[in-house]
Amino acid sequence: VQLQASGGGLVQPGGSLRLSCVASGSILRINTMGWYRHADGKPRELVAEITKEGSTNYANFVKGRFTISREDAKKAVFLQMNSLRPEDTALYYCVASIQHSDFAGGSYWGQGTQVTVSS
């Protein structure tokens, strides 16, 4: 199983970016999908997650600014990021809980996509 993340880049404060992450490989079912971020000198932290039923959970620092969504037909999860701030600068990782069969599965991480918010 591989998760391929994309969509990062350099944006000015107040700007927007949309991250995408697509899963491929031996996949029977994708359960919860989410995004984490890791900024220099800080621990990795959860940004947002979405269950296969569509329930969402956001970190307080992104509520009202970021929106997570998924498209199961494409095995994809997205993160729309608006009103970006310099403190949002980090390497963003997607993660997915994936079942290969009814008896086997695990959590998988993408390679990370850099988001830099700077004027």
Tab-separated table of C-alpha atoms in Angstrom:
chain	number	residue	atom	x	y	z
A	1	VAL	CA	0.000	0.000	0.000
A	2	GLN	CA	1.230	3.484	-0.834
A	3	LEU	CA	-0.133	6.906	0.006
A	4	GLN	CA	0.875	9.688	-2.369
A	5	ALA	CA	0.395	13.203	-1.054
A	6	SER	CA	0.530	16.356	-3.142
A	7	GLY	CA	-0.560	19.973	-3.194
A	8	GLY	CA	1.891	21.618	-0.840
A	9	GLY	CA	3.787	24.760	-1.692
A	10	LEU	CA	4.612	28.332	-0.767
A	11	VAL	CA	1.695	30.646	-0.066
A	12	GLN	CA	1.291	34.080	1.456
A	13	PRO	CA	-0.486	34.551	4.791
A	14	GLY	CA	-4.219	34.510	4.237
A	15	GLY	CA	-3.888	32.317	1.176
A	16	SER	CA	-5.228	28.846	0.445
A	17	LEU	CA	-3.918	25.447	-0.542
A	18	ARG	CA	-5.597	22.113	-1.196
A	19	LEU	CA	-3.742	18.955	-0.263
A	20	SER	CA	-4.572	15.627	-1.852
A	21	CYS	CA	-3.604	12.099	-0.914
A	22	VAL	CA	-4.339	8.995	-2.963
A	23	ALA	CA	-3.966	5.427	-1.736
A	24	SER	CA	-2.980	2.549	-3.986
A	25	GLY	CA	-2.172	-1.127	-3.640
A	26	SER	CA	-3.924	-4.024	-1.979
A	27	ILE	CA	-6.956	-2.313	-0.470
A	28	LEU	CA	-10.214	-3.902	0.538
A	29	ARG	CA	-11.499	-1.015	2.598
A	30	ILE	CA	-10.264	2.324	3.875
A	31	ASN	CA	-11.465	3.299	7.313
A	32	THR	CA	-10.335	6.535	8.943
A	33	MET	CA	-8.178	8.887	6.878
A	34	GLY	CA	-6.444	11.959	8.164
A	35	TRP	CA	-3.737	14.568	8.042
A	36	TYR	CA	-0.946	15.234	10.519
A	37	ARG	CA	1.721	17.878	10.425
A	38	HIS	CA	5.236	18.214	11.751
A	39	ALA	CA	6.855	21.612	12.146
A	40	ASP	CA	10.497	22.134	13.048
A	41	GLY	CA	11.050	21.925	16.773
A	42	LYS	CA	7.530	20.735	17.483
A	43	PRO	CA	5.980	17.306	17.922
A	44	ARG	CA	3.885	15.823	15.156
A	45	GLU	CA	0.235	16.772	15.645
A	46	LEU	CA	-3.123	15.746	14.285
A	47	VAL	CA	-4.683	18.294	11.947
A	48	ALA	CA	-7.912	16.583	10.917
A	49	GLU	CA	-9.403	13.136	10.354
A	50	ILE	CA	-12.476	11.697	8.709
A	51	THR	CA	-14.112	8.300	9.224
A	52	LYS	CA	-15.538	6.164	6.437
A	53	GLU	CA	-18.981	7.295	7.592
A	54	GLY	CA	-17.914	10.902	7.034
A	55	SER	CA	-17.559	12.041	10.630
A	56	THR	CA	-14.816	14.607	11.047
A	57	ASN	CA	-12.510	15.707	13.824
A	58	TYR	CA	-10.363	18.839	13.729
A	59	ALA	CA	-7.575	20.226	15.851
A	60	ASN	CA	-8.661	23.433	17.559
A	61	PHE	CA	-6.026	25.451	15.734
A	62	VAL	CA	-7.601	24.725	12.308
A	63	LYS	CA	-11.308	24.789	13.101
A	64	GLY	CA	-13.125	27.129	10.781
A	65	ARG	CA	-10.147	27.364	8.411
A	66	PHE	CA	-9.461	23.818	7.169
A	67	THR	CA	-11.885	21.279	5.733
A	68	ILE	CA	-11.182	17.577	5.328
A	69	SER	CA	-13.063	15.470	2.795
A	70	ARG	CA	-12.704	12.111	1.076
A	71	GLU	CA	-13.677	10.461	-2.170
A	72	ASP	CA	-13.765	6.716	-1.673
A	73	ALA	CA	-14.117	5.862	-5.352
A	74	LYS	CA	-10.698	7.466	-5.854
A	75	LYS	CA	-9.294	6.206	-2.529
A	76	ALA	CA	-8.463	9.819	-1.785
A	77	VAL	CA	-8.544	12.281	1.079
A	78	PHE	CA	-8.286	16.042	0.736
A	79	LEU	CA	-7.494	18.968	2.999
A	80	GLN	CA	-8.713	22.394	1.948
A	81	MET	CA	-6.700	24.963	3.869
A	82	ASN	CA	-7.900	28.566	3.931
A	83	SER	CA	-6.748	31.633	5.840
A	84	LEU	CA	-3.292	30.156	6.176
A	85	ARG	CA	-0.967	31.533	8.830
A	86	PRO	CA	2.828	31.396	9.167
A	87	GLU	CA	2.380	28.997	12.074
A	88	ASP	CA	0.741	26.523	9.676
A	89	THR	CA	4.148	26.021	8.057
A	90	ALA	CA	4.990	22.320	8.375
A	91	LEU	CA	5.399	19.034	6.585
A	92	TYR	CA	1.917	17.602	6.163
A	93	TYR	CA	1.401	13.837	6.158
A	94	CYS	CA	-1.659	11.860	5.199
A	95	VAL	CA	-2.498	8.670	7.066
A	96	ALA	CA	-5.056	5.995	6.415
A	97	SER	CA	-6.320	2.950	8.254
A	98	ILE	CA	-6.547	0.313	5.551
A	99	GLN	CA	-7.864	-3.224	5.476
A	100	HIS	CA	-6.302	-5.661	3.015
A	101	SER	CA	-8.786	-8.375	3.902
A	102	ASP	CA	-11.330	-9.076	6.595
A	103	PHE	CA	-8.451	-10.250	8.786
A	104	ALA	CA	-5.504	-8.035	7.909
A	105	GLY	CA	-4.829	-4.327	7.831
A	106	GLY	CA	-2.853	-1.473	9.287
A	107	SER	CA	-2.107	2.232	9.324
A	108	TYR	CA	-0.150	3.721	6.460
A	109	TRP	CA	1.567	7.082	6.070
A	110	GLY	CA	2.274	9.155	3.012
A	111	GLN	CA	5.633	10.746	2.314
A	112	GLY	CA	4.650	14.256	3.371
A	113	THR	CA	4.122	17.456	1.443
A	114	GLN	CA	5.670	20.749	2.553
A	115	VAL	CA	3.460	23.731	3.264
A	116	THR	CA	5.219	27.062	3.775
A	117	VAL	CA	3.277	30.185	4.671
A	118	SER	CA	5.383	33.288	4.299
A	119	SER	CA	5.293	36.752	2.807
